[in-house]
Amino acid sequence: MNNTWTDRWNDRYSSEEFAYGEEPNKYLKEQLEKLKTGNILFPAEGEGRNAVFAARLGWKVSAFDISAEGKNKALKLAKTNNVEIDYQVGELETLNYQTEQFDAIALIYAHFPADIKSSIHKTLETYLRKDGVIIFEAFSKKHLEYLAVNDKVGGPKDIESLFSIEELQSDFPNYEIIELEEKEIELNEGLFHNGKGSVIRFVGKKK
C-alpha cells in the first residue's frame, strides 16, 4: 500500500470526532452475540468501535490498521470502556499473527486496495482455526448506484474495490455458508456512513 492510502486514513481519523461513530456495526453486533467468546481478529479496524465492543463481550481482541491515528483513537475508546485490545499498525505481511490463532475474524468495511484484497483474504483465512467463523459486511459492486445518488453513504468509488458474492465464494471456498447475500441497508454510522447502500453480508464457518 502506498503512502497516499495511509495518509488518507490518517487524515480521516485525526479529528476529535469518530469518523464512523463509537457504536459497533449492527450486523457485527448481531453475529457476535450468537457466538461463544474466544480470540478474534479485526483487520482494517480504524478507530476501534467494533474491537472495543467485542472486548466488552469478553473476547480476546487483536486488531490492525495502516493508520496510527486510527490506533490512537481505538486505544482511547478502549480506555473509556475499561477494556484492552491488542492493536498493531502496519500492513498484514509485516505483522506476526499465527496459523489458526483465531476463533473468529471480523471484516467490517475492510476495503483493501483492489489489487491485493483477495490475497489479503486468503492470508487472513490461514489465521482462522477449523470451525472458526468469518463475519463480513462491506459494500457491493451495486453500491456505486447508491453513491451516485448520495455520497454521504460512503464507500469506495471504484468498482474493483467493491465486492460480489462470487468473489467471497472464491476467496473463502472451504466454508460452511451460514449466510451470504447482497442486501440494501440503511446506514447511520458516524460522519461517513449515512443513507441507503448495497452491501454483501457473509458469515461462514471454516471446514
Short mmCIF file of N, CA and C in Angstrom, two decimals, residues 32-146:
data_model
loop_
_atom_site.label_atom_id
_atom_site.label_comp_id
_atom_site.label_asym_id
_atom_site.label_seq_id
_atom_site.Cartn_x
_atom_site.Cartn_y
_atom_site.Cartn_z
N LEU A 32 -21.90 -11.46 16.58
CA LEU A 32 -21.00 -11.76 17.70
C LEU A 32 -21.77 -12.24 18.92
N GLU A 33 -22.94 -11.69 19.11
CA GLU A 33 -23.73 -12.06 20.29
C GLU A 33 -24.24 -13.51 20.22
N LYS A 34 -24.14 -14.13 19.04
CA LYS A 34 -24.54 -15.54 18.89
C LYS A 34 -23.40 -16.50 19.21
N LEU A 35 -22.17 -15.99 19.28
CA LEU A 35 -21.00 -16.86 19.36
C LEU A 35 -20.44 -16.95 20.77
N LYS A 36 -19.82 -18.10 21.04
CA LYS A 36 -19.02 -18.25 22.26
C LYS A 36 -17.76 -17.41 22.11
N THR A 37 -17.37 -16.72 23.17
CA THR A 37 -16.20 -15.85 23.09
C THR A 37 -14.91 -16.66 22.95
N GLY A 38 -13.89 -16.00 22.39
CA GLY A 38 -12.58 -16.62 22.18
C GLY A 38 -11.63 -15.55 21.67
N ASN A 39 -10.74 -15.93 20.76
CA ASN A 39 -9.80 -14.98 20.15
C ASN A 39 -10.37 -14.47 18.83
N ILE A 40 -10.37 -13.16 18.66
CA ILE A 40 -10.94 -12.56 17.44
C ILE A 40 -9.99 -11.53 16.86
N LEU A 41 -9.96 -11.46 15.52
CA LEU A 41 -9.12 -10.50 14.80
C LEU A 41 -9.99 -9.55 14.01
N PHE A 42 -9.65 -8.26 14.10
CA PHE A 42 -10.32 -7.20 13.34
C PHE A 42 -9.31 -6.56 12.38
N PRO A 43 -9.29 -6.96 11.11
CA PRO A 43 -8.45 -6.28 10.12
C PRO A 43 -9.04 -4.92 9.74
N ALA A 44 -8.16 -3.98 9.38
CA ALA A 44 -8.59 -2.64 8.95
C ALA A 44 -9.59 -2.04 9.94
N GLU A 45 -9.21 -2.04 11.21
CA GLU A 45 -10.16 -1.75 12.28
C GLU A 45 -10.35 -0.27 12.55
N GLY A 46 -9.54 0.59 11.95
CA GLY A 46 -9.80 2.02 12.10
C GLY A 46 -9.80 2.47 13.55
N GLU A 47 -10.88 3.12 13.96
CA GLU A 47 -10.95 3.76 15.28
C GLU A 47 -11.44 2.84 16.40
N GLY A 48 -11.66 1.58 16.09
CA GLY A 48 -11.83 0.60 17.16
C GLY A 48 -13.23 0.33 17.68
N ARG A 49 -14.25 0.87 17.05
CA ARG A 49 -15.60 0.71 17.61
C ARG A 49 -16.03 -0.76 17.72
N ASN A 50 -15.67 -1.55 16.71
CA ASN A 50 -16.08 -2.96 16.71
C ASN A 50 -15.20 -3.80 17.63
N ALA A 51 -13.91 -3.52 17.65
CA ALA A 51 -12.98 -4.24 18.52
C ALA A 51 -13.31 -4.01 19.98
N VAL A 52 -13.62 -2.77 20.32
CA VAL A 52 -13.95 -2.44 21.71
C VAL A 52 -15.25 -3.13 22.12
N PHE A 53 -16.22 -3.17 21.23
CA PHE A 53 -17.47 -3.87 21.54
C PHE A 53 -17.20 -5.35 21.83
N ALA A 54 -16.38 -5.98 20.98
CA ALA A 54 -16.06 -7.39 21.19
C ALA A 54 -15.36 -7.60 22.53
N ALA A 55 -14.45 -6.71 22.87
CA ALA A 55 -13.75 -6.82 24.16
C ALA A 55 -14.73 -6.69 25.32
N ARG A 56 -15.71 -5.84 25.18
CA ARG A 56 -16.74 -5.69 26.22
C ARG A 56 -17.54 -6.97 26.40
N LEU A 57 -17.70 -7.75 25.32
CA LEU A 57 -18.40 -9.03 25.41
C LEU A 57 -17.54 -10.13 26.04
N GLY A 58 -16.23 -9.88 26.15
CA GLY A 58 -15.34 -10.87 26.75
C GLY A 58 -14.39 -11.55 25.77
N TRP A 59 -14.38 -11.10 24.50
CA TRP A 59 -13.44 -11.64 23.53
C TRP A 59 -12.03 -11.15 23.83
N LYS A 60 -11.03 -11.97 23.50
CA LYS A 60 -9.64 -11.53 23.48
C LYS A 60 -9.39 -10.95 22.10
N VAL A 61 -9.16 -9.65 22.01
CA VAL A 61 -9.24 -8.92 20.74
C VAL A 61 -7.87 -8.52 20.22
N SER A 62 -7.63 -8.86 18.95
CA SER A 62 -6.50 -8.35 18.19
C SER A 62 -7.05 -7.53 17.03
N ALA A 63 -6.34 -6.46 16.66
CA ALA A 63 -6.78 -5.60 15.56
C ALA A 63 -5.56 -5.00 14.89
N PHE A 64 -5.73 -4.63 13.61
CA PHE A 64 -4.66 -3.92 12.93
C PHE A 64 -5.23 -2.95 11.90
N ASP A 65 -4.40 -1.98 11.54
CA ASP A 65 -4.76 -1.00 10.52
C ASP A 65 -3.45 -0.36 10.05
N ILE A 66 -3.49 0.31 8.91
CA ILE A 66 -2.31 1.04 8.46
C ILE A 66 -2.23 2.42 9.09
N SER A 67 -3.27 2.84 9.80
CA SER A 67 -3.36 4.20 10.33
C SER A 67 -2.98 4.27 11.81
N ALA A 68 -1.91 5.00 12.10
CA ALA A 68 -1.53 5.23 13.51
C ALA A 68 -2.58 6.09 14.21
N GLU A 69 -3.20 7.01 13.47
CA GLU A 69 -4.26 7.84 14.05
C GLU A 69 -5.46 6.97 14.45
N GLY A 70 -5.76 5.96 13.62
CA GLY A 70 -6.83 5.04 13.97
C GLY A 70 -6.53 4.31 15.27
N LYS A 71 -5.31 3.83 15.41
CA LYS A 71 -4.91 3.14 16.64
C LYS A 71 -5.07 4.06 17.85
N ASN A 72 -4.62 5.29 17.73
CA ASN A 72 -4.72 6.23 18.84
C ASN A 72 -6.17 6.38 19.31
N LYS A 73 -7.08 6.52 18.35
CA LYS A 73 -8.49 6.67 18.69
C LYS A 73 -9.04 5.38 19.31
N ALA A 74 -8.61 4.24 18.76
CA ALA A 74 -9.10 2.95 19.25
C ALA A 74 -8.67 2.72 20.70
N LEU A 75 -7.42 3.03 21.01
CA LEU A 75 -6.94 2.83 22.38
C LEU A 75 -7.63 3.79 23.35
N LYS A 76 -7.91 4.98 22.88
CA LYS A 76 -8.66 5.94 23.69
C LYS A 76 -10.07 5.41 23.98
N LEU A 77 -10.71 4.86 22.95
CA LEU A 77 -12.06 4.30 23.13
C LEU A 77 -12.04 3.09 24.05
N ALA A 78 -11.01 2.26 23.92
CA ALA A 78 -10.88 1.10 24.80
C ALA A 78 -10.73 1.53 26.25
N LYS A 79 -9.94 2.55 26.48
CA LYS A 79 -9.73 3.05 27.84
C LYS A 79 -11.04 3.59 28.43
N THR A 80 -11.79 4.31 27.62
CA THR A 80 -13.08 4.85 28.05
C THR A 80 -14.03 3.73 28.47
N ASN A 81 -13.91 2.58 27.78
CA ASN A 81 -14.79 1.44 28.05
C ASN A 81 -14.17 0.41 29.00
N ASN A 82 -13.00 0.73 29.56
CA ASN A 82 -12.34 -0.14 30.54
C ASN A 82 -12.06 -1.54 30.00
N VAL A 83 -11.60 -1.58 28.74
CA VAL A 83 -11.21 -2.87 28.14
C VAL A 83 -9.83 -2.71 27.50
N GLU A 84 -9.22 -3.86 27.15
CA GLU A 84 -7.93 -3.85 26.48
C GLU A 84 -8.05 -4.53 25.12
N ILE A 85 -7.37 -3.95 24.13
CA ILE A 85 -7.28 -4.59 22.82
C ILE A 85 -5.81 -4.55 22.38
N ASP A 86 -5.39 -5.59 21.67
CA ASP A 86 -4.05 -5.61 21.09
C ASP A 86 -4.15 -5.05 19.68
N TYR A 87 -3.62 -3.85 19.48
CA TYR A 87 -3.79 -3.15 18.20
C TYR A 87 -2.42 -2.88 17.58
N GLN A 88 -2.20 -3.44 16.39
CA GLN A 88 -0.94 -3.23 15.68
C GLN A 88 -1.15 -2.32 14.46
N VAL A 89 -0.11 -1.59 14.11
CA VAL A 89 -0.15 -0.73 12.93
C VAL A 89 0.83 -1.28 11.90
N GLY A 90 0.34 -1.48 10.68
CA GLY A 90 1.21 -1.98 9.62
C GLY A 90 0.41 -2.77 8.60
N GLU A 91 1.08 -3.14 7.52
CA GLU A 91 0.46 -4.00 6.51
C GLU A 91 0.55 -5.45 6.97
N LEU A 92 -0.40 -6.24 6.54
CA LEU A 92 -0.59 -7.58 7.08
C LEU A 92 0.67 -8.42 7.05
N GLU A 93 1.44 -8.35 5.94
CA GLU A 93 2.61 -9.22 5.82
C GLU A 93 3.72 -8.86 6.81
N THR A 94 3.62 -7.67 7.43
CA THR A 94 4.64 -7.27 8.41
C THR A 94 4.26 -7.65 9.85
N LEU A 95 3.07 -8.17 10.03
CA LEU A 95 2.56 -8.46 11.38
C LEU A 95 2.78 -9.94 11.71
N ASN A 96 2.63 -10.27 12.97
CA ASN A 96 3.11 -11.58 13.43
C ASN A 96 1.98 -12.51 13.88
N TYR A 97 0.86 -12.49 13.17
CA TYR A 97 -0.22 -13.41 13.52
C TYR A 97 0.15 -14.84 13.13
N GLN A 98 -0.47 -15.79 13.82
CA GLN A 98 -0.08 -17.19 13.69
C GLN A 98 -1.18 -18.00 12.99
N THR A 99 -0.76 -19.09 12.36
CA THR A 99 -1.72 -20.02 11.76
C THR A 99 -2.69 -20.53 12.82
N GLU A 100 -3.97 -20.49 12.48
CA GLU A 100 -5.05 -20.98 13.34
C GLU A 100 -5.05 -20.33 14.73
N GLN A 101 -4.70 -19.06 14.78
CA GLN A 101 -4.66 -18.33 16.04
C GLN A 101 -6.05 -17.92 16.53
N PHE A 102 -7.00 -17.72 15.58
CA PHE A 102 -8.25 -17.06 15.94
C PHE A 102 -9.48 -17.96 15.80
N ASP A 103 -10.45 -17.68 16.66
CA ASP A 103 -11.75 -18.34 16.61
C ASP A 103 -12.72 -17.60 15.70
N ALA A 104 -12.44 -16.32 15.47
CA ALA A 104 -13.29 -15.52 14.59
C ALA A 104 -12.46 -14.40 13.97
N ILE A 105 -12.83 -14.02 12.76
CA ILE A 105 -12.25 -12.85 12.08
C ILE A 105 -13.42 -12.01 11.58
N ALA A 106 -13.37 -10.72 11.91
CA ALA A 106 -14.46 -9.81 11.54
C ALA A 106 -13.97 -8.80 10.53
N LEU A 107 -14.47 -8.90 9.32
CA LEU A 107 -14.13 -7.99 8.23
C LEU A 107 -15.30 -7.04 8.01
N ILE A 108 -15.24 -5.88 8.65
CA ILE A 108 -16.35 -4.93 8.62
C ILE A 108 -15.89 -3.68 7.86
N TYR A 109 -16.39 -3.54 6.63
CA TYR A 109 -15.98 -2.45 5.74
C TYR A 109 -14.46 -2.40 5.61
N ALA A 110 -13.86 -3.56 5.49
CA ALA A 110 -12.42 -3.70 5.29
C ALA A 110 -12.14 -3.69 3.79
N HIS A 111 -12.19 -2.49 3.22
CA HIS A 111 -11.99 -2.32 1.77
C HIS A 111 -10.51 -2.07 1.48
N PHE A 112 -9.79 -3.16 1.23
CA PHE A 112 -8.38 -3.06 0.87
C PHE A 112 -8.26 -2.67 -0.61
N PRO A 113 -7.10 -2.14 -1.03
CA PRO A 113 -6.92 -1.83 -2.46
C PRO A 113 -7.24 -3.03 -3.34
N ALA A 114 -7.82 -2.74 -4.49
CA ALA A 114 -8.37 -3.79 -5.35
C ALA A 114 -7.36 -4.86 -5.72
N ASP A 115 -6.09 -4.46 -5.93
CA ASP A 115 -5.11 -5.43 -6.42
C ASP A 115 -4.62 -6.40 -5.35
N ILE A 116 -4.95 -6.14 -4.08
CA ILE A 116 -4.47 -7.03 -3.01
C ILE A 116 -5.59 -7.60 -2.15
N LYS A 117 -6.83 -7.21 -2.39
CA LYS A 117 -7.89 -7.59 -1.44
C LYS A 117 -8.08 -9.11 -1.37
N SER A 118 -8.03 -9.81 -2.49
CA SER A 118 -8.22 -11.27 -2.45
C SER A 118 -7.05 -11.96 -1.77
N SER A 119 -5.84 -11.51 -2.03
CA SER A 119 -4.67 -12.14 -1.39
C SER A 119 -4.69 -11.91 0.11
N ILE A 120 -5.17 -10.74 0.55
CA ILE A 120 -5.29 -10.50 1.99
C ILE A 120 -6.33 -11.43 2.60
N HIS A 121 -7.46 -11.59 1.94
CA HIS A 121 -8.47 -12.54 2.43
C HIS A 121 -7.87 -13.94 2.58
N LYS A 122 -7.11 -14.36 1.61
CA LYS A 122 -6.56 -15.73 1.64
C LYS A 122 -5.50 -15.89 2.72
N THR A 123 -4.75 -14.83 2.99
CA THR A 123 -3.80 -14.87 4.11
C THR A 123 -4.54 -14.90 5.43
N LEU A 124 -5.53 -14.03 5.58
CA LEU A 124 -6.30 -13.99 6.83
C LEU A 124 -6.93 -15.34 7.13
N GLU A 125 -7.40 -16.00 6.09
CA GLU A 125 -8.08 -17.29 6.25
C GLU A 125 -7.18 -18.32 6.93
N THR A 126 -5.88 -18.21 6.73
CA THR A 126 -4.96 -19.17 7.37
C THR A 126 -4.85 -18.95 8.87
N TYR A 127 -5.22 -17.76 9.33
CA TYR A 127 -5.14 -17.45 10.77
C TYR A 127 -6.37 -17.96 11.54
N LEU A 128 -7.36 -18.47 10.82
CA LEU A 128 -8.60 -18.93 11.45
C LEU A 128 -8.54 -20.43 11.66
N ARG A 129 -8.91 -20.87 12.83
CA ARG A 129 -8.89 -22.30 13.14
C ARG A 129 -10.08 -23.01 12.49
N LYS A 130 -10.01 -24.34 12.43
CA LYS A 130 -11.14 -25.14 11.97
C LYS A 130 -12.36 -24.84 12.85
N ASP A 131 -13.52 -24.71 12.24
CA ASP A 131 -14.78 -24.34 12.90
C ASP A 131 -14.81 -22.87 13.33
N GLY A 132 -13.76 -22.11 13.01
CA GLY A 132 -13.78 -20.68 13.26
C GLY A 132 -14.72 -19.98 12.28
N VAL A 133 -15.09 -18.74 12.62
CA VAL A 133 -16.13 -18.03 11.88
C VAL A 133 -15.60 -16.72 11.29
N ILE A 134 -15.93 -16.50 10.03
CA ILE A 134 -15.72 -15.20 9.37
C ILE A 134 -17.03 -14.43 9.45
N ILE A 135 -16.96 -13.17 9.86
CA ILE A 135 -18.12 -12.26 9.81
C ILE A 135 -17.73 -11.11 8.88
N PHE A 136 -18.51 -10.90 7.84
CA PHE A 136 -18.13 -9.95 6.79
C PHE A 136 -19.32 -9.06 6.43
N GLU A 137 -19.08 -7.76 6.42
CA GLU A 137 -20.02 -6.82 5.79
C GLU A 137 -19.21 -5.72 5.12
N ALA A 138 -19.48 -5.51 3.82
CA ALA A 138 -18.80 -4.45 3.07
C ALA A 138 -19.65 -4.12 1.85
N PHE A 139 -19.32 -3.02 1.21
CA PHE A 139 -20.13 -2.56 0.09
C PHE A 139 -20.00 -3.46 -1.13
N SER A 140 -21.15 -3.67 -1.79
CA SER A 140 -21.19 -4.49 -3.01
C SER A 140 -20.91 -3.63 -4.24
N LYS A 141 -20.69 -4.30 -5.36
CA LYS A 141 -20.43 -3.58 -6.61
C LYS A 141 -21.63 -2.71 -7.03
N LYS A 142 -22.81 -3.12 -6.62
CA LYS A 142 -24.02 -2.35 -6.92
C LYS A 142 -24.06 -1.02 -6.16
N HIS A 143 -23.21 -0.91 -5.14
CA HIS A 143 -23.22 0.28 -4.27
C HIS A 143 -22.92 1.57 -5.03
N LEU A 144 -22.22 1.48 -6.16
CA LEU A 144 -21.93 2.68 -6.94
C LEU A 144 -23.20 3.43 -7.34
N GLU A 145 -24.28 2.70 -7.55
CA GLU A 145 -25.56 3.33 -7.89
C GLU A 145 -26.06 4.19 -6.73
N TYR A 146 -25.83 3.71 -5.51
CA TYR A 146 -26.27 4.45 -4.32
C TYR A 146 -25.36 5.66 -4.07
#
